[in-house]
JSON list of C-alpha atoms in Angstrom, two decimals:
[
{"chain": "A", "resi": 1, "resn": "MET", "atom": "CA", "xyz": [105.24, 98.10, 103.15]},
{"chain": "A", "resi": 2, "resn": "SER", "atom": "CA", "xyz": [101.23, 97.83, 104.15]},
{"chain": "A", "resi": 3, "resn": "ASN", "atom": "CA", "xyz": [100.40, 94.97, 106.22]},
{"chain": "A", "resi": 4, "resn": "THR", "atom": "CA", "xyz": [97.76, 92.83, 103.72]},
{"chain": "A", "resi": 5, "resn": "GLY", "atom": "CA", "xyz": [96.44, 88.90, 103.27]},
{"chain": "A", "resi": 6, "resn": "ASN", "atom": "CA", "xyz": [98.04, 86.55, 101.07]},
{"chain": "A", "resi": 7, "resn": "TYR", "atom": "CA", "xyz": [95.82, 86.62, 98.12]},
{"chain": "A", "resi": 8, "resn": "ILE", "atom": "CA", "xyz": [96.33, 86.77, 93.98]},
{"chain": "A", "resi": 9, "resn": "GLY", "atom": "CA", "xyz": [93.58, 89.33, 93.23]},
{"chain": "A", "resi": 10, "resn": "THR", "atom": "CA", "xyz": [94.31, 88.84, 89.55]},
{"chain": "A", "resi": 11, "resn": "PRO", "atom": "CA", "xyz": [94.05, 86.71, 86.36]},
{"chain": "A", "resi": 12, "resn": "TRP", "atom": "CA", "xyz": [97.88, 87.84, 85.87]},
{"chain": "A", "resi": 13, "resn": "GLY", "atom": "CA", "xyz": [99.04, 87.42, 89.23]},
{"chain": "A", "resi": 14, "resn": "ILE", "atom": "CA", "xyz": [102.53, 85.99, 89.58]},
{"chain": "A", "resi": 15, "resn": "ILE", "atom": "CA", "xyz": [104.32, 84.27, 92.41]},
{"chain": "A", "resi": 16, "resn": "LEU", "atom": "CA", "xyz": [107.88, 84.36, 92.17]},
{"chain": "A", "resi": 17, "resn": "CYS", "atom": "CA", "xyz": [108.98, 81.46, 94.92]},
{"chain": "A", "resi": 18, "resn": "VAL", "atom": "CA", "xyz": [112.92, 82.22, 95.65]},
{"chain": "A", "resi": 19, "resn": "ASP", "atom": "CA", "xyz": [115.01, 79.28, 96.46]},
{"chain": "A", "resi": 20, "resn": "TYR", "atom": "CA", "xyz": [118.43, 80.70, 96.73]},
{"chain": "A", "resi": 21, "resn": "TYR", "atom": "CA", "xyz": [119.31, 84.11, 97.42]},
{"chain": "A", "resi": 22, "resn": "ARG", "atom": "CA", "xyz": [123.16, 84.98, 97.64]},
{"chain": "A", "resi": 23, "resn": "ASP", "atom": "CA", "xyz": [125.33, 88.25, 97.29]},
{"chain": "A", "resi": 24, "resn": "GLU", "atom": "CA", "xyz": [121.74, 89.71, 95.22]},
{"chain": "A", "resi": 25, "resn": "LYS", "atom": "CA", "xyz": [121.99, 86.44, 92.72]},
{"chain": "A", "resi": 26, "resn": "ILE", "atom": "CA", "xyz": [118.32, 84.46, 92.79]},
{"chain": "A", "resi": 27, "resn": "ASN", "atom": "CA", "xyz": [117.52, 80.70, 91.64]},
{"chain": "A", "resi": 28, "resn": "GLY", "atom": "CA", "xyz": [113.79, 80.36, 91.73]},
{"chain": "A", "resi": 29, "resn": "ARG", "atom": "CA", "xyz": [110.53, 79.61, 90.06]},
{"chain": "A", "resi": 30, "resn": "ILE", "atom": "CA", "xyz": [107.55, 81.22, 88.57]},
{"chain": "A", "resi": 31, "resn": "TYR", "atom": "CA", "xyz": [103.90, 80.20, 88.98]},
{"chain": "A", "resi": 32, "resn": "HIS", "atom": "CA", "xyz": [100.91, 81.63, 87.23]},
{"chain": "A", "resi": 33, "resn": "ARG", "atom": "CA", "xyz": [97.19, 80.34, 87.18]},
{"chain": "A", "resi": 34, "resn": "TYR", "atom": "CA", "xyz": [98.19, 78.97, 82.98]},
{"chain": "A", "resi": 35, "resn": "GLN", "atom": "CA", "xyz": [100.63, 76.13, 83.46]},
{"chain": "A", "resi": 36, "resn": "THR", "atom": "CA", "xyz": [100.78, 73.75, 86.36]},
{"chain": "A", "resi": 37, "resn": "GLU", "atom": "CA", "xyz": [104.62, 73.33, 86.09]},
{"chain": "A", "resi": 38, "resn": "PRO", "atom": "CA", "xyz": [106.83, 76.19, 86.89]},
{"chain": "A", "resi": 39, "resn": "ILE", "atom": "CA", "xyz": [108.68, 78.36, 85.27]},
{"chain": "A", "resi": 40, "resn": "ARG", "atom": "CA", "xyz": [112.47, 77.79, 86.57]},
{"chain": "A", "resi": 41, "resn": "VAL", "atom": "CA", "xyz": [114.72, 80.96, 86.35]},
{"chain": "A", "resi": 42, "resn": "GLY", "atom": "CA", "xyz": [118.37, 81.80, 87.54]},
{"chain": "A", "resi": 43, "resn": "GLY", "atom": "CA", "xyz": [118.18, 85.07, 87.90]},
{"chain": "A", "resi": 44, "resn": "MET", "atom": "CA", "xyz": [116.14, 88.28, 88.48]},
{"chain": "A", "resi": 45, "resn": "THR", "atom": "CA", "xyz": [116.98, 89.29, 84.78]},
{"chain": "A", "resi": 46, "resn": "GLU", "atom": "CA", "xyz": [115.39, 86.08, 83.46]},
{"chain": "A", "resi": 47, "resn": "ALA", "atom": "CA", "xyz": [112.46, 86.55, 85.85]},
{"chain": "A", "resi": 48, "resn": "VAL", "atom": "CA", "xyz": [111.88, 90.01, 84.28]},
{"chain": "A", "resi": 49, "resn": "PHE", "atom": "CA", "xyz": [111.66, 88.83, 81.25]},
{"chain": "A", "resi": 50, "resn": "GLU", "atom": "CA", "xyz": [109.94, 85.49, 81.00]},
{"chain": "A", "resi": 51, "resn": "ILE", "atom": "CA", "xyz": [107.00, 87.30, 83.28]},
{"chain": "A", "resi": 52, "resn": "ASP", "atom": "CA", "xyz": [106.55, 90.20, 80.58]},
{"chain": "A", "resi": 53, "resn": "ALA", "atom": "CA", "xyz": [106.85, 87.43, 77.84]},
{"chain": "A", "resi": 54, "resn": "PHE", "atom": "CA", "xyz": [103.48, 85.72, 80.06]},
{"chain": "A", "resi": 55, "resn": "PHE", "atom": "CA", "xyz": [101.96, 89.47, 80.04]},
{"chain": "A", "resi": 56, "resn": "ASP", "atom": "CA", "xyz": [102.72, 89.65, 76.33]},
{"chain": "A", "resi": 57, "resn": "ARG", "atom": "CA", "xyz": [101.22, 85.66, 75.26]},
{"chain": "A", "resi": 58, "resn": "LEU", "atom": "CA", "xyz": [98.21, 87.04, 77.80]},
{"chain": "A", "resi": 59, "resn": "GLY", "atom": "CA", "xyz": [97.69, 89.96, 76.33]},
{"chain": "A", "resi": 60, "resn": "TYR", "atom": "CA", "xyz": [97.13, 91.94, 79.66]},
{"chain": "A", "resi": 61, "resn": "PRO", "atom": "CA", "xyz": [98.28, 94.45, 81.40]},
{"chain": "A", "resi": 62, "resn": "PHE", "atom": "CA", "xyz": [98.40, 96.01, 77.57]},
{"chain": "A", "resi": 63, "resn": "PRO", "atom": "CA", "xyz": [102.09, 97.18, 77.33]},
{"chain": "A", "resi": 64, "resn": "GLY", "atom": "CA", "xyz": [101.83, 101.23, 76.69]},
{"chain": "A", "resi": 65, "resn": "THR", "atom": "CA", "xyz": [104.63, 101.38, 74.08]},
{"chain": "A", "resi": 66, "resn": "GLU", "atom": "CA", "xyz": [106.27, 98.77, 71.42]},
{"chain": "A", "resi": 67, "resn": "SER", "atom": "CA", "xyz": [109.32, 96.92, 71.94]},
{"chain": "A", "resi": 68, "resn": "HIS", "atom": "CA", "xyz": [112.22, 97.99, 69.48]},
{"chain": "A", "resi": 69, "resn": "TYR", "atom": "CA", "xyz": [115.02, 95.65, 68.49]},
{"chain": "A", "resi": 70, "resn": "PHE", "atom": "CA", "xyz": [118.72, 95.47, 67.11]},
{"chain": "A", "resi": 71, "resn": "ILE", "atom": "CA", "xyz": [117.79, 92.61, 64.94]},
{"chain": "A", "resi": 72, "resn": "LYS", "atom": "CA", "xyz": [114.71, 91.79, 63.32]},
{"chain": "A", "resi": 73, "resn": "HIS", "atom": "CA", "xyz": [112.31, 90.57, 65.44]},
{"chain": "A", "resi": 74, "resn": "GLU", "atom": "CA", "xyz": [108.65, 88.07, 65.67]},
{"chain": "A", "resi": 75, "resn": "LYS", "atom": "CA", "xyz": [105.86, 89.68, 67.55]},
{"chain": "A", "resi": 76, "resn": "LYS", "atom": "CA", "xyz": [104.48, 86.64, 70.03]},
{"chain": "A", "resi": 77, "resn": "GLN", "atom": "CA", "xyz": [100.35, 86.01, 69.38]},
{"chain": "A", "resi": 78, "resn": "ARG", "atom": "CA", "xyz": [98.27, 86.71, 71.78]},
{"chain": "A", "resi": 79, "resn": "ILE", "atom": "CA", "xyz": [97.36, 83.40, 72.61]},
{"chain": "A", "resi": 80, "resn": "LYS", "atom": "CA", "xyz": [93.84, 82.02, 74.75]},
{"chain": "A", "resi": 81, "resn": "MET", "atom": "CA", "xyz": [95.06, 80.57, 78.35]},
{"chain": "A", "resi": 82, "resn": "ALA", "atom": "CA", "xyz": [93.16, 78.36, 80.02]},
{"chain": "A", "resi": 83, "resn": "ARG", "atom": "CA", "xyz": [93.07, 78.38, 83.45]},
{"chain": "A", "resi": 84, "resn": "LYS", "atom": "CA", "xyz": [94.30, 75.35, 85.15]},
{"chain": "A", "resi": 85, "resn": "LEU", "atom": "CA", "xyz": [95.72, 76.60, 88.67]},
{"chain": "A", "resi": 86, "resn": "SER", "atom": "CA", "xyz": [93.73, 78.37, 90.93]},
{"chain": "A", "resi": 87, "resn": "ASP", "atom": "CA", "xyz": [94.89, 80.62, 93.72]},
{"chain": "A", "resi": 88, "resn": "GLU", "atom": "CA", "xyz": [95.01, 78.40, 96.37]},
{"chain": "A", "resi": 89, "resn": "GLU", "atom": "CA", "xyz": [96.41, 75.60, 94.60]},
{"chain": "A", "resi": 90, "resn": "MET", "atom": "CA", "xyz": [99.04, 78.82, 93.93]},
{"chain": "A", "resi": 91, "resn": "LEU", "atom": "CA", "xyz": [99.62, 79.70, 96.85]},
{"chain": "A", "resi": 92, "resn": "LYS", "atom": "CA", "xyz": [100.87, 76.56, 98.17]},
{"chain": "A", "resi": 93, "resn": "ASN", "atom": "CA", "xyz": [103.95, 77.21, 96.75]},
{"chain": "A", "resi": 94, "resn": "ASN", "atom": "CA", "xyz": [106.96, 78.35, 98.60]},
{"chain": "A", "resi": 95, "resn": "GLY", "atom": "CA", "xyz": [110.11, 79.65, 98.15]},
{"chain": "A", "resi": 96, "resn": "GLU", "atom": "CA", "xyz": [113.20, 78.63, 100.44]},
{"chain": "A", "resi": 97, "resn": "LYS", "atom": "CA", "xyz": [114.44, 81.76, 100.81]},
{"chain": "A", "resi": 98, "resn": "GLY", "atom": "CA", "xyz": [110.94, 83.65, 99.74]},
{"chain": "A", "resi": 99, "resn": "THR", "atom": "CA", "xyz": [107.50, 84.21, 98.20]},
{"chain": "A", "resi": 100, "resn": "PHE", "atom": "CA", "xyz": [106.36, 87.46, 96.64]},
{"chain": "A", "resi": 101, "resn": "ILE", "atom": "CA", "xyz": [103.02, 87.50, 94.89]},
{"chain": "A", "resi": 102, "resn": "ILE", "atom": "CA", "xyz": [103.48, 90.13, 92.39]},
{"chain": "A", "resi": 103, "resn": "ARG", "atom": "CA", "xyz": [100.22, 91.30, 90.82]},
{"chain": "A", "resi": 104, "resn": "VAL", "atom": "CA", "xyz": [101.16, 93.74, 87.24]},
{"chain": "A", "resi": 105, "resn": "GLU", "atom": "CA", "xyz": [98.61, 96.30, 86.77]},
{"chain": "A", "resi": 106, "resn": "GLN", "atom": "CA", "xyz": [99.85, 98.33, 84.07]},
{"chain": "A", "resi": 107, "resn": "ARG", "atom": "CA", "xyz": [102.61, 98.22, 81.61]},
{"chain": "A", "resi": 108, "resn": "GLN", "atom": "CA", "xyz": [103.36, 102.05, 80.85]},
{"chain": "A", "resi": 109, "resn": "HIS", "atom": "CA", "xyz": [106.74, 103.52, 80.16]},
{"chain": "A", "resi": 110, "resn": "SER", "atom": "CA", "xyz": [108.35, 101.03, 78.83]},
{"chain": "A", "resi": 111, "resn": "SER", "atom": "CA", "xyz": [108.35, 99.13, 82.94]},
{"chain": "A", "resi": 112, "resn": "TRP", "atom": "CA", "xyz": [105.48, 98.01, 85.23]},
{"chain": "A", "resi": 113, "resn": "GLN", "atom": "CA", "xyz": [103.19, 99.21, 87.79]},
{"chain": "A", "resi": 114, "resn": "GLY", "atom": "CA", "xyz": [101.46, 97.46, 90.76]},
{"chain": "A", "resi": 115, "resn": "ARG", "atom": "CA", "xyz": [101.84, 95.60, 94.12]},
{"chain": "A", "resi": 116, "resn": "VAL", "atom": "CA", "xyz": [103.89, 92.90, 95.54]},
{"chain": "A", "resi": 117, "resn": "THR", "atom": "CA", "xyz": [103.24, 91.38, 98.79]},
{"chain": "A", "resi": 118, "resn": "TRP", "atom": "CA", "xyz": [106.22, 89.43, 100.45]},
{"chain": "A", "resi": 119, "resn": "VAL", "atom": "CA", "xyz": [104.62, 86.39, 101.93]},
{"chain": "A", "resi": 120, "resn": "GLU", "atom": "CA", "xyz": [106.49, 85.43, 104.79]},
{"chain": "A", "resi": 121, "resn": "GLU", "atom": "CA", "xyz": [106.10, 88.81, 106.28]},
{"chain": "A", "resi": 122, "resn": "GLY", "atom": "CA", "xyz": [102.52, 89.48, 105.26]},
{"chain": "A", "resi": 123, "resn": "LYS", "atom": "CA", "xyz": [103.25, 93.03, 103.67]},
{"chain": "A", "resi": 124, "resn": "THR", "atom": "CA", "xyz": [102.98, 94.59, 100.77]},
{"chain": "A", "resi": 125, "resn": "GLU", "atom": "CA", "xyz": [104.27, 97.72, 98.72]},
{"chain": "A", "resi": 126, "resn": "ASN", "atom": "CA", "xyz": [103.12, 99.49, 95.81]},
{"chain": "A", "resi": 127, "resn": "PHE", "atom": "CA", "xyz": [105.69, 100.01, 93.02]},
{"chain": "A", "resi": 128, "resn": "ARG", "atom": "CA", "xyz": [106.42, 102.50, 90.36]},
{"chain": "A", "resi": 129, "resn": "SER", "atom": "CA", "xyz": [108.40, 100.45, 87.82]},
{"chain": "A", "resi": 130, "resn": "ALA", "atom": "CA", "xyz": [110.01, 97.05, 87.70]},
{"chain": "A", "resi": 131, "resn": "LEU", "atom": "CA", "xyz": [113.34, 98.12, 88.83]},
{"chain": "A", "resi": 132, "resn": "GLU", "atom": "CA", "xyz": [111.96, 99.64, 91.93]},
{"chain": "A", "resi": 133, "resn": "LEU", "atom": "CA", "xyz": [110.25, 95.95, 92.37]},
{"chain": "A", "resi": 134, "resn": "LEU", "atom": "CA", "xyz": [113.78, 94.17, 91.79]},
{"chain": "A", "resi": 135, "resn": "LYS", "atom": "CA", "xyz": [115.17, 96.69, 94.54]},
{"chain": "A", "resi": 136, "resn": "MET", "atom": "CA", "xyz": [112.14, 95.61, 97.02]},
{"chain": "A", "resi": 137, "resn": "ILE", "atom": "CA", "xyz": [112.59, 91.99, 96.84]},
{"chain": "A", "resi": 138, "resn": "ASP", "atom": "CA", "xyz": [116.54, 92.31, 96.82]},
{"chain": "A", "resi": 139, "resn": "GLY", "atom": "CA", "xyz": [115.81, 94.42, 100.13]},
{"chain": "A", "resi": 140, "resn": "ALA", "atom": "CA", "xyz": [113.88, 91.77, 101.63]},
{"chain": "A", "resi": 141, "resn": "LEU", "atom": "CA", "xyz": [116.07, 88.98, 100.60]},
{"chain": "A", "resi": 142, "resn": "GLY", "atom": "CA", "xyz": [119.46, 91.24, 101.68]},
{"chain": "A", "resi": 143, "resn": "GLY", "atom": "CA", "xyz": [117.53, 91.65, 104.76]},
{"chain": "A", "resi": 144, "resn": "MET", "atom": "CA", "xyz": [117.33, 87.75, 105.24]},
{"chain": "A", "resi": 145, "resn": "ASP", "atom": "CA", "xyz": [120.75, 87.16, 104.16]},
{"chain": "A", "resi": 146, "resn": "ILE", "atom": "CA", "xyz": [121.99, 89.16, 106.74]},
{"chain": "A", "resi": 147, "resn": "LYS", "atom": "CA", "xyz": [120.41, 87.23, 109.35]},
{"chain": "A", "resi": 148, "resn": "GLU", "atom": "CA", "xyz": [121.69, 84.11, 107.82]},
{"chain": "A", "resi": 149, "resn": "ASP", "atom": "CA", "xyz": [125.12, 85.31, 108.11]},
{"chain": "A", "resi": 150, "resn": "ALA", "atom": "CA", "xyz": [124.85, 86.52, 111.80]},
{"chain": "A", "resi": 151, "resn": "GLU", "atom": "CA", "xyz": [123.82, 83.27, 112.73]},
{"chain": "A", "resi": 152, "resn": "GLU", "atom": "CA", "xyz": [126.02, 81.32, 110.79]},
{"chain": "A", "resi": 153, "resn": "GLU", "atom": "CA", "xyz": [128.88, 83.33, 112.69]},
{"chain": "A", "resi": 154, "resn": "ASN", "atom": "CA", "xyz": [127.04, 82.55, 116.01]},
{"chain": "A", "resi": 155, "resn": "GLN", "atom": "CA", "xyz": [126.95, 78.72, 115.09]},
{"chain": "A", "resi": 156, "resn": "GLU", "atom": "CA", "xyz": [130.49, 78.74, 114.29]},
{"chain": "A", "resi": 157, "resn": "ARG", "atom": "CA", "xyz": [131.81, 80.69, 117.59]},
{"chain": "A", "resi": 158, "resn": "ALA", "atom": "CA", "xyz": [129.89, 78.19, 119.93]},
{"chain": "A", "resi": 159, "resn": "GLY", "atom": "CA", "xyz": [130.98, 75.51, 118.05]}
]
């Protein structure tokens, strides 16, 4: 991961605040500049669906492919969204376990391409798919999980 400053940099930037992480399961909040209240998520799959729905409402990044469904599904209308939060206001939000700035630049091949910044470490990495993004976030949080387990064991031994 390269080291870069913490900034949003795009109108479709997302902040994922992870408040709970254990055994590859997360709970957290998603922030974007068009809504003052966070979107609460109870897992990475839910986070991906929420972020993709946000992009669909915003109409950008434009999806390179059309979604197909087994049952009849209404297309979401693109809506004009008014900016409600500045980058500085968005960056005030942090997760208890980790904070990630997600900048999806393209949605091609039924997935996402862009950059993610792990705020606490100041590291930025490019990703080529939503799955790769999820693995990066899981890897970052998984390393913290290992540290916390070791700290708990040390406290138990000392106590």
